[in-house]
Coordinates of C-alpha atoms in Angstrom, one line a residue:
Chain A
X1 CA 31.2 17.9 2.4
X2 CA 34.1 17.8 0.0
X3 CA 34.5 15.0 -2.4
X4 CA 31.9 12.8 -4.1
X5 CA 32.5 9.8 -2.0
X6 CA 31.4 11.3 1.4
X7 CA 27.8 12.0 0.8
X8 CA 27.3 8.5 -0.5
X9 CA 29.0 7.1 2.5
X10 CA 26.8 9.5 4.7
X11 CA 23.7 8.2 3.0
X12 CA 24.9 4.6 3.9
X13 CA 25.5 5.6 7.5
X14 CA 22.0 7.2 7.7
X15 CA 20.4 3.8 7.2
X16 CA 21.9 2.5 10.5
X17 CA 19.5 4.4 12.9
X18 CA 16.5 3.4 10.7
X19 CA 17.7 -0.2 10.9
X20 CA 18.0 0.0 14.6
X21 CA 14.4 1.4 14.7
X22 CA 13.3 -1.5 12.6
X23 CA 14.8 -4.0 14.9
X24 CA 13.5 -2.4 17.9
X25 CA 9.9 -2.3 16.4
X26 CA 10.4 -5.9 15.4
X27 CA 11.5 -6.9 19.0
X28 CA 8.4 -5.2 20.5
X29 CA 6.2 -7.0 18.1
X30 CA 7.9 -10.3 19.0
X31 CA 7.5 -9.8 22.8
X32 CA 3.8 -8.6 22.5
X33 CA 2.9 -12.1 21.2
X34 CA -0.5 -12.8 22.4
X35 CA -0.4 -14.5 25.7
X36 CA 2.9 -15.9 27.1
X37 CA 5.4 -16.8 24.5
X38 CA 6.8 -19.4 26.8
X39 CA 3.4 -21.3 27.1
X40 CA 3.1 -21.0 23.4
X41 CA 6.6 -22.5 22.6
X42 CA 6.3 -25.1 25.3
X43 CA 3.6 -26.7 23.4
X44 CA 0.2 -28.3 24.1
X45 CA 1.6 -31.0 26.5
X46 CA 3.3 -28.3 28.7
X47 CA 3.5 -28.6 32.6
X48 CA 4.2 -25.7 34.6
X49 CA 7.8 -26.9 35.1
X50 CA 8.5 -27.2 31.3
X51 CA 6.9 -23.8 30.7
X52 CA 9.4 -22.4 33.3
X53 CA 12.2 -24.3 31.6
X54 CA 11.2 -22.8 28.1
X55 CA 11.0 -19.5 29.8
X56 CA 14.5 -19.7 31.0
X57 CA 15.8 -21.1 27.8
X58 CA 14.2 -18.3 25.8
X59 CA 15.6 -15.7 28.4
X60 CA 12.1 -14.5 29.1
X61 CA 12.7 -14.3 32.8
X62 CA 15.5 -11.6 32.1
X63 CA 14.8 -8.0 32.3
X64 CA 13.4 -6.5 29.0
X65 CA 16.7 -4.7 28.1
X66 CA 18.7 -7.8 28.6
X67 CA 16.1 -9.7 26.3
X68 CA 16.6 -7.0 23.8
X69 CA 20.3 -7.6 23.5
X70 CA 19.7 -11.4 23.5
X71 CA 17.4 -10.9 20.5
X72 CA 20.0 -8.7 18.7
X73 CA 22.8 -11.2 19.3
X74 CA 20.4 -13.9 17.9
X75 CA 19.7 -11.6 14.9
X76 CA 23.2 -11.0 14.2
X77 CA 23.8 -14.7 13.9
X78 CA 20.8 -14.8 11.5
X79 CA 18.6 -16.6 14.0
X80 CA 15.0 -15.5 13.6
X81 CA 13.8 -18.5 15.5
X82 CA 12.2 -21.7 14.2
X83 CA 8.9 -22.0 12.3
X84 CA 6.5 -24.2 14.2
X85 CA 4.5 -25.3 11.0
X86 CA 7.4 -26.2 8.7
X87 CA 10.0 -27.1 11.5
X88 CA 12.7 -25.3 9.7
X89 CA 14.6 -22.2 10.9
X90 CA 12.7 -19.1 9.7
X91 CA 15.9 -17.9 8.1
X92 CA 16.2 -20.8 5.9
X93 CA 12.5 -20.9 4.9
X94 CA 12.8 -17.2 4.0
X95 CA 16.1 -17.6 2.0
X96 CA 14.5 -20.6 -0.1
X97 CA 11.4 -18.6 -0.8
X98 CA 12.8 -15.2 -1.2
X99 CA 13.8 -15.4 -4.9
X100 CA 10.4 -16.3 -6.0
X101 CA 9.1 -13.0 -4.6
X102 CA 11.9 -11.0 -5.9
X103 CA 11.4 -12.4 -9.4
X104 CA 7.8 -11.6 -9.4
X105 CA 8.4 -8.1 -7.9
X106 CA 11.1 -7.1 -10.2
X107 CA 9.2 -8.4 -13.3
X108 CA 6.2 -6.3 -12.2
X109 CA 8.1 -3.2 -11.6
X110 CA 10.0 -3.4 -14.8
X111 CA 6.7 -3.9 -16.7
X112 CA 4.9 -1.0 -14.8
X113 CA 7.8 1.3 -15.5
X114 CA 7.9 0.4 -19.1
X115 CA 4.2 1.3 -19.4
X116 CA 3.8 4.2 -17.0
X117 CA 6.8 6.4 -17.8
X118 CA 6.1 6.6 -21.7
X119 CA 2.5 7.1 -20.8
X120 CA 3.2 9.9 -18.3
X121 CA 5.6 11.5 -20.8
X122 CA 2.8 11.4 -23.5
X123 CA 0.1 12.7 -21.2
X124 CA 2.3 15.6 -20.3
X125 CA 3.3 16.5 -23.8
X126 CA -0.2 16.2 -25.0
X127 CA -1.7 17.7 -22.0
X128 CA -5.6 17.7 -22.3
X129 CA -5.5 15.3 -25.2
X130 CA -7.0 11.7 -25.3
X131 CA -3.9 10.2 -23.8
X132 CA -4.0 12.6 -21.1
X133 CA -7.5 11.6 -20.3
X134 CA -6.6 7.9 -20.5
X135 CA -3.7 8.5 -18.2
X136 CA -6.0 10.2 -15.6
X137 CA -8.6 7.5 -15.7
X138 CA -5.9 4.8 -15.4
X139 CA -4.3 6.6 -12.6
X140 CA -7.4 7.1 -10.5
X141 CA -8.7 3.6 -11.3
X142 CA -5.2 1.9 -10.8
X143 CA -4.9 3.1 -7.0
X144 CA -8.6 2.1 -6.4
X145 CA -8.0 -1.6 -7.7
X146 CA -7.7 -4.2 -4.9
X147 CA -4.8 -6.2 -6.1
X148 CA -6.3 -9.3 -4.9
X149 CA -9.4 -8.6 -6.8
X150 CA -7.5 -7.7 -10.1
X151 CA -5.6 -11.1 -9.8
X152 CA -9.0 -13.0 -9.6
X153 CA -10.6 -11.3 -12.5
X154 CA -7.4 -11.8 -14.6
X155 CA -7.5 -15.4 -13.6
X156 CA -11.2 -15.8 -14.6
X157 CA -10.7 -14.0 -17.9
X158 CA -7.3 -15.5 -19.1
X159 CA -7.5 -18.9 -17.5
X160 CA -11.1 -19.9 -17.3
X161 CA -12.6 -18.0 -20.2
X162 CA -9.9 -17.7 -22.8
X163 CA -7.6 -20.6 -21.6
X164 CA -4.5 -18.4 -22.6
X165 CA -2.9 -18.5 -19.1
X166 CA -1.7 -21.5 -17.4
X167 CA -3.3 -22.7 -14.1
X168 CA -2.6 -20.1 -11.4
X169 CA -0.7 -22.7 -9.2
X170 CA 2.6 -21.5 -8.4
X171 CA 5.9 -20.9 -10.4
X172 CA 6.1 -23.8 -12.8
X173 CA 3.6 -26.3 -14.1
X174 CA 4.3 -29.8 -12.9
X175 CA 5.1 -30.9 -16.5
X176 CA 8.3 -29.1 -16.4
X177 CA 11.4 -30.1 -14.4
X178 CA 12.6 -27.5 -12.2
X179 CA 16.2 -26.3 -13.2
X180 CA 19.0 -26.9 -10.7
X181 CA 19.0 -24.0 -8.3
X182 CA 21.6 -21.4 -8.8
X183 CA 20.2 -18.0 -8.3
X184 CA 16.7 -19.1 -7.5
X185 CA 15.3 -16.9 -10.3
X186 CA 13.7 -19.6 -12.5
X187 CA 14.0 -17.3 -15.5
X188 CA 17.9 -17.0 -15.0
X189 CA 18.4 -20.7 -13.8
X190 CA 16.6 -22.2 -16.9
X191 CA 18.6 -20.0 -19.2
X192 CA 21.8 -20.9 -17.4
X193 CA 21.1 -24.7 -18.4
X194 CA 19.8 -23.7 -21.6
X195 CA 16.3 -25.2 -21.2
X196 CA 14.3 -22.9 -23.3
X197 CA 11.2 -24.9 -23.1
X198 CA 11.1 -24.6 -19.2
X199 CA 12.0 -20.8 -19.5
X200 CA 8.9 -20.1 -21.5
X201 CA 6.9 -22.2 -19.0
X202 CA 8.1 -20.2 -16.0
X203 CA 7.5 -17.0 -18.0
X204 CA 3.9 -18.0 -18.6
X205 CA 3.3 -18.5 -15.0
X206 CA 4.9 -15.2 -14.2
X207 CA 2.7 -13.1 -16.6
X208 CA -0.6 -12.8 -14.8
X209 CA 0.8 -12.1 -11.3
X210 CA 3.3 -9.7 -12.8
X211 CA 0.6 -7.8 -14.6
X212 CA -1.7 -7.7 -11.6
X213 CA 1.2 -6.2 -9.5
X214 CA 2.1 -3.9 -12.4
X215 CA -1.5 -2.7 -12.7
X216 CA -1.3 -1.6 -9.1
X217 CA 2.1 0.3 -9.4
X218 CA 1.2 1.8 -12.7
X219 CA -0.7 4.7 -11.2
X220 CA 1.7 6.5 -8.9
X221 CA 4.5 6.1 -11.4
X222 CA 2.4 7.6 -14.3
X223 CA 1.1 10.3 -12.0
X224 CA 4.5 11.3 -10.9
X225 CA 6.0 11.0 -14.4
X226 CA 3.3 13.3 -16.0
X227 CA 3.4 16.0 -13.0
X228 CA 7.3 16.0 -13.3
X229 CA 7.3 16.3 -17.0
X230 CA 4.8 19.1 -16.9
X231 CA 6.9 21.1 -14.6
X232 CA 10.1 20.2 -16.5
X233 CA 8.4 21.3 -19.9
X234 CA 7.6 24.6 -18.4
X235 CA 11.0 25.4 -17.0
X236 CA 13.2 28.1 -18.4
X237 CA 15.9 25.7 -19.6
X238 CA 13.3 23.9 -21.9
X239 CA 12.4 27.2 -23.3
X240 CA 15.8 28.0 -23.8
X241 CA 16.7 24.9 -25.4
X242 CA 13.7 25.2 -27.8
X243 CA 14.7 28.8 -28.7
X244 CA 18.2 27.6 -29.5
X245 CA 16.5 25.4 -32.1
X246 CA 17.3 21.9 -30.7
X247 CA 15.2 19.2 -32.2
X248 CA 12.0 18.4 -30.1
X249 CA 13.0 15.0 -29.4
X250 CA 16.4 16.2 -27.9
X251 CA 14.6 18.7 -25.8
X252 CA 12.0 16.3 -24.6
X253 CA 14.3 13.3 -23.9
X254 CA 17.7 14.9 -23.0
X255 CA 16.4 18.1 -21.4
X256 CA 12.9 17.6 -19.8
X257 CA 13.1 13.7 -19.2
X258 CA 16.4 13.7 -17.4
X259 CA 15.2 16.2 -15.0
X260 CA 11.8 14.9 -14.6
X261 CA 13.2 11.4 -13.7
X262 CA 14.5 12.6 -10.2
X263 CA 11.0 12.9 -8.6
X264 CA 9.9 9.7 -10.4
X265 CA 12.8 7.8 -8.8
X266 CA 11.9 9.1 -5.4
X267 CA 8.3 8.0 -6.0
X268 CA 9.7 4.5 -6.6
X269 CA 10.7 4.3 -2.9
X270 CA 6.9 4.7 -1.9
X271 CA 6.0 2.4 -4.6
X272 CA 8.2 -0.5 -3.2
X273 CA 6.4 0.0 0.0
X274 CA 3.1 -0.8 -1.8
X275 CA 4.7 -3.5 -4.1
X276 CA 6.1 -5.4 -1.0
X277 CA 2.7 -5.3 0.6
X278 CA 0.6 -6.1 -2.4
X279 CA 2.9 -9.0 -3.0
X280 CA 1.5 -10.8 -0.1
X281 CA -2.0 -10.5 -1.6
X282 CA -0.8 -11.5 -5.1
X283 CA 1.2 -14.4 -3.9
X284 CA -1.9 -15.8 -2.0
X285 CA -4.2 -15.5 -5.2
X286 CA -1.7 -17.1 -7.5
X287 CA -0.4 -19.7 -5.0
X288 CA 3.0 -18.2 -5.6
X289 CA 5.7 -19.8 -3.3
X290 CA 7.2 -16.7 -2.2
X291 CA 7.8 -15.3 1.3
X292 CA 4.4 -13.5 1.1
X293 CA 2.3 -16.7 0.9
X294 CA 4.6 -18.2 3.6
X295 CA 3.8 -15.4 6.0
X296 CA 0.1 -15.9 5.1
X297 CA 0.3 -19.5 5.8
X298 CA 2.3 -18.9 9.1
X299 CA -0.4 -16.3 10.1
X300 CA -3.2 -18.8 9.6
X301 CA -1.2 -21.5 11.6
X302 CA -0.4 -18.9 14.4
X303 CA 3.1 -19.5 13.7
X304 CA 4.4 -16.2 14.9
X305 CA 8.1 -16.5 14.8
X306 CA 7.6 -17.1 11.1
X307 CA 5.5 -13.9 10.6
X308 CA 7.8 -11.6 12.7
X309 CA 10.8 -13.0 10.8
X310 CA 8.9 -12.2 7.6
X311 CA 8.1 -8.6 8.8
X312 CA 11.7 -8.1 9.7
X313 CA 12.9 -9.4 6.5
X314 CA 10.6 -7.2 4.5
X315 CA 11.5 -4.1 6.4
X316 CA 15.3 -4.7 5.9
X317 CA 14.7 -5.4 2.3
X318 CA 12.6 -2.2 1.9
X319 CA 15.4 -0.1 3.7
X320 CA 18.0 -1.5 1.4
X321 CA 15.8 -0.8 -1.7
X322 CA 15.4 2.8 -0.5
X323 CA 19.3 3.0 -0.1
X324 CA 19.8 1.8 -3.7
X325 CA 17.2 4.3 -5.0
X326 CA 19.0 7.1 -3.2
X327 CA 22.4 6.0 -4.5
X328 CA 20.8 5.8 -8.1
X329 CA 19.5 9.2 -7.5
X330 CA 23.1 10.5 -7.1
X331 CA 24.0 8.8 -10.3
X332 CA 21.2 10.5 -12.2
X333 CA 21.8 13.9 -10.6
X334 CA 25.4 14.6 -10.1
X335 CA 24.5 17.6 -8.2
X336 CA 23.3 15.5 -5.3
X337 CA 26.7 14.1 -4.8
X338 CA 28.3 17.5 -4.3
X339 CA 25.6 19.4 -2.6
X340 CA 26.0 20.0 1.2
X341 CA 24.2 17.5 3.0
Chain B
X1 CA -0.7 25.1 -14.4
X2 CA -0.5 26.2 -18.1
X3 CA 0.7 23.5 -20.7
X4 CA 2.8 24.0 -23.4
X5 CA 1.0 22.5 -26.3
X6 CA -2.6 23.6 -25.1
X7 CA -2.7 26.3 -22.5
X8 CA -5.5 25.9 -19.9
X9 CA -8.3 28.5 -20.1
X10 CA -7.8 31.3 -17.6
X11 CA -10.0 30.7 -14.6
X12 CA -13.0 32.9 -14.2
X13 CA -13.0 35.4 -11.3
X14 CA -14.1 34.0 -8.1
X15 CA -16.9 35.6 -6.0
X16 CA -16.5 33.4 -2.8
X17 CA -16.0 30.0 -1.3
X18 CA -19.3 28.7 -2.4
X19 CA -18.9 29.9 -5.9
X20 CA -15.5 28.3 -6.0
X21 CA -17.1 25.0 -5.1
X22 CA -19.8 25.5 -7.7
X23 CA -17.1 26.3 -10.2
X24 CA -15.1 23.3 -9.4
X25 CA -18.1 21.0 -9.6
X26 CA -19.1 22.4 -13.0
X27 CA -15.6 22.3 -14.3
X28 CA -15.2 18.8 -13.2
X29 CA -18.5 17.0 -13.1
X30 CA -16.6 13.8 -12.0
X31 CA -16.2 15.4 -8.4
X32 CA -20.0 16.1 -8.3
X33 CA -20.5 12.2 -9.3
X34 CA -18.1 11.1 -6.5
X35 CA -20.0 13.2 -3.9
X36 CA -23.3 11.5 -5.0
X37 CA -21.6 8.0 -4.8
X38 CA -20.4 8.8 -1.4
X39 CA -24.0 9.7 -0.2
X40 CA -25.1 6.4 -1.6
X41 CA -22.4 4.5 0.2
X42 CA -23.1 6.2 3.4
X43 CA -26.9 5.6 3.0
X44 CA -26.0 1.9 2.3
X45 CA -23.9 1.7 5.5
X46 CA -26.8 3.3 7.6
X47 CA -29.8 1.6 6.1
X48 CA -28.2 -1.5 4.5
X49 CA -29.4 -4.2 6.8
X50 CA -33.0 -2.8 6.6
X51 CA -33.0 -2.6 2.8
X52 CA -31.7 -6.0 1.9
X53 CA -34.1 -8.7 0.5
X54 CA -32.6 -11.7 2.4
X55 CA -30.7 -12.3 5.7
X56 CA -27.1 -12.1 4.9
X57 CA -26.3 -15.1 7.1
X58 CA -29.1 -17.3 6.0
X59 CA -27.9 -20.4 4.3
X60 CA -30.0 -22.5 1.7
X61 CA -28.2 -25.5 0.4
X62 CA -30.8 -26.1 -2.3
X63 CA -29.9 -22.8 -4.0
X64 CA -26.1 -22.8 -3.7
X65 CA -23.9 -21.3 -6.4
X66 CA -26.7 -20.0 -8.5
X67 CA -25.8 -17.3 -11.1
X68 CA -27.5 -13.8 -10.8
X69 CA -31.2 -13.9 -11.4
X70 CA -34.2 -11.8 -10.7
X71 CA -34.5 -13.4 -7.2
X72 CA -30.8 -13.2 -6.4
X73 CA -29.4 -10.1 -8.2
X74 CA -25.8 -10.9 -7.5
X75 CA -26.3 -14.8 -7.3
X76 CA -25.8 -17.0 -4.3
X77 CA -22.6 -18.2 -2.8
X78 CA -21.5 -21.9 -1.9
X79 CA -23.8 -21.9 1.1
X80 CA -26.8 -20.5 -0.9
X81 CA -26.5 -17.1 0.8
X82 CA -27.5 -14.1 -1.1
X83 CA -24.5 -12.2 -2.4
X84 CA -26.3 -8.9 -3.0
X85 CA -27.5 -8.9 0.7
X86 CA -24.1 -9.8 2.0
X87 CA -22.5 -7.2 -0.2
X88 CA -24.7 -4.4 0.9
X89 CA -24.7 -5.3 4.5
X90 CA -20.8 -5.5 4.6
X91 CA -20.6 -1.8 3.6
X92 CA -21.3 -0.9 7.3
X93 CA -18.5 -3.0 8.7
X94 CA -16.0 -2.0 6.1
X95 CA -16.7 1.7 6.5
X96 CA -16.8 1.4 10.2
X97 CA -13.3 -0.1 10.4
X98 CA -11.8 2.4 7.9
X99 CA -13.6 5.4 9.5
X100 CA -12.5 4.4 13.0
X101 CA -8.9 3.8 11.8
X102 CA -8.7 7.0 9.8
X103 CA -10.3 8.9 12.8
X104 CA -7.8 7.5 15.2
X105 CA -4.8 8.3 13.1
X106 CA -6.1 11.8 12.3
X107 CA -6.4 12.6 16.0
X108 CA -3.0 10.9 17.2
X109 CA -1.2 12.2 14.0
X110 CA -2.6 15.7 14.3
X111 CA -1.7 16.0 18.0
X112 CA 1.8 14.6 17.7
X113 CA 2.5 16.7 14.4
X114 CA 1.1 19.8 16.0
X115 CA 3.3 19.4 19.2
X116 CA 6.3 18.7 17.1
X117 CA 5.8 21.4 14.6
X118 CA 5.3 24.0 17.4
X119 CA 7.9 23.0 19.9
X120 CA 10.5 22.0 17.3
X121 CA 13.9 21.0 19.0
X122 CA 14.3 17.4 20.3
X123 CA 10.6 16.7 20.3
X124 CA 10.5 17.3 16.6
X125 CA 13.6 15.4 16.1
X126 CA 12.3 12.2 18.2
X127 CA 8.9 12.3 16.4
X128 CA 10.7 12.4 13.0
X129 CA 12.7 9.5 13.8
X130 CA 9.6 7.5 15.2
X131 CA 7.8 8.3 12.0
X132 CA 10.8 7.3 9.8
X133 CA 10.9 4.0 11.6
X134 CA 7.2 3.4 10.8
X135 CA 7.7 4.4 7.2
X136 CA 10.8 2.1 7.0
X137 CA 8.3 -1.0 7.0
X138 CA 6.2 -1.7 3.8
X139 CA 3.1 -0.5 5.6
X140 CA 0.8 -3.4 4.7
X141 CA 3.4 -5.8 6.1
X142 CA 3.7 -3.8 9.2
X143 CA -0.1 -4.0 9.7
X144 CA 0.1 -7.8 9.3
X145 CA 2.9 -7.8 12.0
X146 CA 0.9 -5.7 14.4
X147 CA -2.2 -7.8 14.0
X148 CA -0.3 -11.0 14.4
X149 CA 1.4 -9.6 17.5
X150 CA -1.7 -8.0 19.2
X151 CA -4.2 -10.8 18.3
X152 CA -6.4 -11.6 15.4
X153 CA -9.5 -9.3 16.1
X154 CA -11.3 -6.5 14.3
X155 CA -10.3 -4.0 16.9
X156 CA -6.6 -4.9 16.2
X157 CA -7.2 -4.5 12.4
X158 CA -8.4 -0.9 13.2
X159 CA -5.3 -0.1 15.5
X160 CA -3.0 -1.6 12.9
X161 CA -4.5 0.5 10.0
X162 CA -4.4 3.5 12.3
X163 CA -0.8 3.2 13.1
X164 CA 0.4 2.7 9.7
X165 CA -1.5 5.9 8.7
X166 CA -0.3 8.2 11.6
X167 CA 2.9 9.4 9.7
X168 CA 0.8 10.7 6.8
X169 CA -1.2 13.1 9.2
X170 CA 1.6 13.9 11.5
X171 CA 3.9 15.1 8.6
X172 CA 1.0 17.3 7.1
X173 CA 0.2 18.9 10.4
X174 CA 3.8 19.3 11.4
X175 CA 4.7 21.1 8.2
X176 CA 1.6 23.4 8.3
X177 CA 2.2 24.3 12.0
X178 CA 5.9 24.8 11.5
X179 CA 5.5 27.4 8.9
X180 CA 2.8 29.3 10.9
X181 CA 4.6 29.0 14.3
X182 CA 6.3 32.5 14.0
X183 CA 3.5 34.0 11.8
X184 CA 2.1 37.4 12.8
X185 CA -1.4 36.2 13.8
X186 CA 0.2 33.5 16.0
X187 CA 2.7 35.8 17.7
X188 CA -0.3 38.5 18.2
X189 CA -2.4 35.8 19.8
X190 CA 0.4 34.8 22.1
X191 CA 1.0 38.6 22.9
X192 CA -2.7 38.9 23.8
X193 CA -2.0 36.5 26.7
X194 CA -3.1 33.1 25.3
X195 CA -1.3 30.0 26.4
X196 CA 0.9 27.9 24.0
X197 CA -1.7 25.2 24.0
X198 CA -4.6 27.7 23.2
X199 CA -2.5 29.5 20.4
X200 CA -1.7 26.1 18.9
X201 CA -5.2 24.7 19.1
X202 CA -7.3 27.5 18.1
X203 CA -5.1 29.7 16.0
X204 CA -2.7 27.5 14.2
X205 CA -4.2 24.1 13.8
X206 CA -7.5 25.2 12.2
X207 CA -5.3 26.5 9.4
X208 CA -3.9 22.9 8.8
X209 CA -7.5 21.5 8.5
X210 CA -8.1 21.9 4.7
X211 CA -5.0 20.0 3.6
X212 CA -5.9 17.4 6.4
X213 CA -9.4 16.9 5.0
X214 CA -7.9 16.1 1.6
X215 CA -5.5 13.7 3.2
X216 CA -8.5 12.0 5.1
X217 CA -10.4 11.5 1.9
X218 CA -7.3 10.0 -0.1
X219 CA -6.6 8.0 3.0
X220 CA -10.1 6.6 3.4
X221 CA -9.7 4.6 0.2
X222 CA -6.5 3.4 1.2
X223 CA -7.8 2.4 4.7
X224 CA -10.7 0.4 3.1
X225 CA -8.2 -1.4 0.8
X226 CA -5.9 -2.3 3.6
X227 CA -8.5 -3.6 5.8
X228 CA -10.0 -5.6 3.1
X229 CA -6.6 -6.9 2.2
X230 CA -6.0 -8.0 5.8
X231 CA -9.3 -9.9 5.9
X232 CA -8.6 -11.4 2.5
X233 CA -5.6 -13.2 4.0
X234 CA -7.6 -14.3 6.9
X235 CA -7.0 -11.6 9.6
X236 CA -9.6 -9.9 11.6
X237 CA -13.1 -10.5 10.3
X238 CA -14.1 -14.1 11.0
X239 CA -15.9 -16.1 8.0
X240 CA -19.9 -15.9 8.5
X241 CA -19.5 -12.2 8.9
X242 CA -20.1 -10.3 5.6
X243 CA -17.2 -8.4 4.7
X244 CA -15.8 -7.5 1.3
X245 CA -12.3 -8.9 1.5
X246 CA -13.4 -12.1 3.1
X247 CA -16.2 -12.6 0.6
X248 CA -13.7 -12.1 -2.3
X249 CA -11.5 -14.6 -0.6
X250 CA -14.3 -17.1 -0.5
X251 CA -15.4 -16.5 -4.0
X252 CA -11.6 -16.9 -5.2
X253 CA -12.1 -20.6 -4.6
X254 CA -14.9 -20.9 -7.1
X255 CA -13.4 -18.5 -9.7
X256 CA -11.6 -21.4 -11.5
X257 CA -14.7 -23.4 -11.8
X258 CA -16.5 -20.5 -13.5
X259 CA -18.6 -19.3 -10.5
X260 CA -17.6 -15.6 -11.3
X261 CA -20.3 -13.8 -9.3
X262 CA -19.3 -15.0 -5.8
X263 CA -16.0 -13.0 -5.9
X264 CA -16.8 -10.4 -8.5
X265 CA -19.7 -8.4 -6.9
X266 CA -18.0 -7.9 -3.5
X267 CA -14.7 -7.1 -5.4
X268 CA -16.5 -4.6 -7.5
X269 CA -18.3 -3.0 -4.6
X270 CA -15.0 -2.6 -2.8
X271 CA -13.4 -1.0 -5.9
X272 CA -16.3 1.3 -6.3
X273 CA -16.0 2.5 -2.7
X274 CA -12.3 3.0 -2.9
X275 CA -12.7 4.9 -6.4
X276 CA -15.3 7.0 -4.8
X277 CA -13.1 8.1 -2.0
X278 CA -10.0 8.7 -4.4
X279 CA -12.3 10.9 -6.6
X280 CA -13.6 12.8 -3.8
X281 CA -10.1 13.4 -2.5
X282 CA -9.0 14.7 -5.9
X283 CA -12.1 16.9 -5.9
X284 CA -11.6 18.3 -2.5
X285 CA -8.0 19.1 -3.3
X286 CA -9.1 21.0 -6.2
X287 CA -11.5 22.9 -4.0
X288 CA -9.1 23.4 -1.0
X289 CA -5.9 24.0 -2.9
X290 CA -6.4 25.0 -6.7
X291 CA -2.5 25.5 -7.0
X292 CA -2.0 21.6 -6.7
X293 CA -4.4 20.8 -9.5
X294 CA -2.7 18.4 -11.9

């Protein structure tokens, strides 16, 4: 391919079959509802006539292919059905709750990258040293931690025993006034109106759930950073740079780290998969009003339209995140942009 | 892999497979510990119900929420049930769910991956697309969706966990089979008059087993976490049944009032089980493939 623009475009085009696959799976999940969806949507007081009516209204009497196109058409209009428990369209519910989840996830990721990447670098530089052992223990323990359990332990220690953390009930304590909604991110919205007190209130609520999620994601990032740094440090170009008398710092950060970051960024894609799943559990533990706890509530209430909407939304989010990662990859490594794809 | 700052000692010459296993266990005593812990967990799963001091379902309102004592090692929960007995008895259910799920994904993934790797062409392309689609979902979320769609039962937890794990196995086997498809021994076996299926099943796939075993061990921990996570949010296992995830969920309600033992012990046990499988996976990898040691 010639030019730098094409591979990026090509990468964007590649997400289309994946998105189609996601929609097909989500359609199958929707239609595989336990029992007859028409009976379900007709409600408890349904008569055979009203069920038939609902069946026709939902298009369930049509052939499956036809139903699939109806489903796609509804999707294109942003119609994911109506939640039985809240009475709102699922899309609206998800949209109001999405910022809470994103704020939590992003904070956790930033936190875990800030800890894991330096840790991995130090472990690789001082291989076999105490930091390396610490890294190894953290990595193995980190992937073994059930997120919901870590969250509960943190609540017990920091809320019940030490009293440092606020009560684990949502995004903002009731003593604060919620800022006018602009982005939906409380940290941003409070700063926009200059309400520093509420900003810190929101930040305090955010700390424990973010740490819980970050502990979970620390392991894969640290492990990958360490492995990538080790192979970068033993590469010829690092030896050459050292031999040329460059400062150790320059060799480490400019030569080794920049190359080591590529596999780390790739790992981030997998980490996102874990994070979005773990999010559901963490939101339940901390009563966080995000889309994860929405899905859990919907599951308990057998509100299937809401659950399937949530699954689809998460999958689309994940596909887009992976796209962003791959594009970032091209930014970090200019070779990707020009190599034949 | 030799480091820059402190080069690793050169490995001693090996005599055989057993000597190599012995070497790895000596070199890394943690692996030996993990094998021992694994034996204990399996023993608990098999003998658990016979060993525990109390009936895991017997309630005793007079002794509800008692802290750990000599009579109740892990304390009692809000219905006065013995937490220790429940934790031990739960081992069997949790292990069964994850073993069944991993076995299912092992068999299905290996079959699909082997066929795709051997045949190549459109079969390979179609499988790759299907696996990509599964991997396009955050896996835990997909499991939630599958359970919600198929119905909230333990069997469906097993199926959901199996489905989200299939890509890992299929990819490992596909890669291993693909590089050996044209290998001398495979062509020779073919030339000797064996059918494709036979060559694949008895000459090529056995070569993929070592990396598969590592994958199984690493995957088991993940499968347990996943199943416990699903029951934590109220899917699959029903309340009176002892299961680690659901016990943590029940205990979570009492943690803010300071009754830490109800949630802590099942959670610790769950963590220990997952930790054991992860350590064992790392150890197995050292034994199976020394080059990938990190």
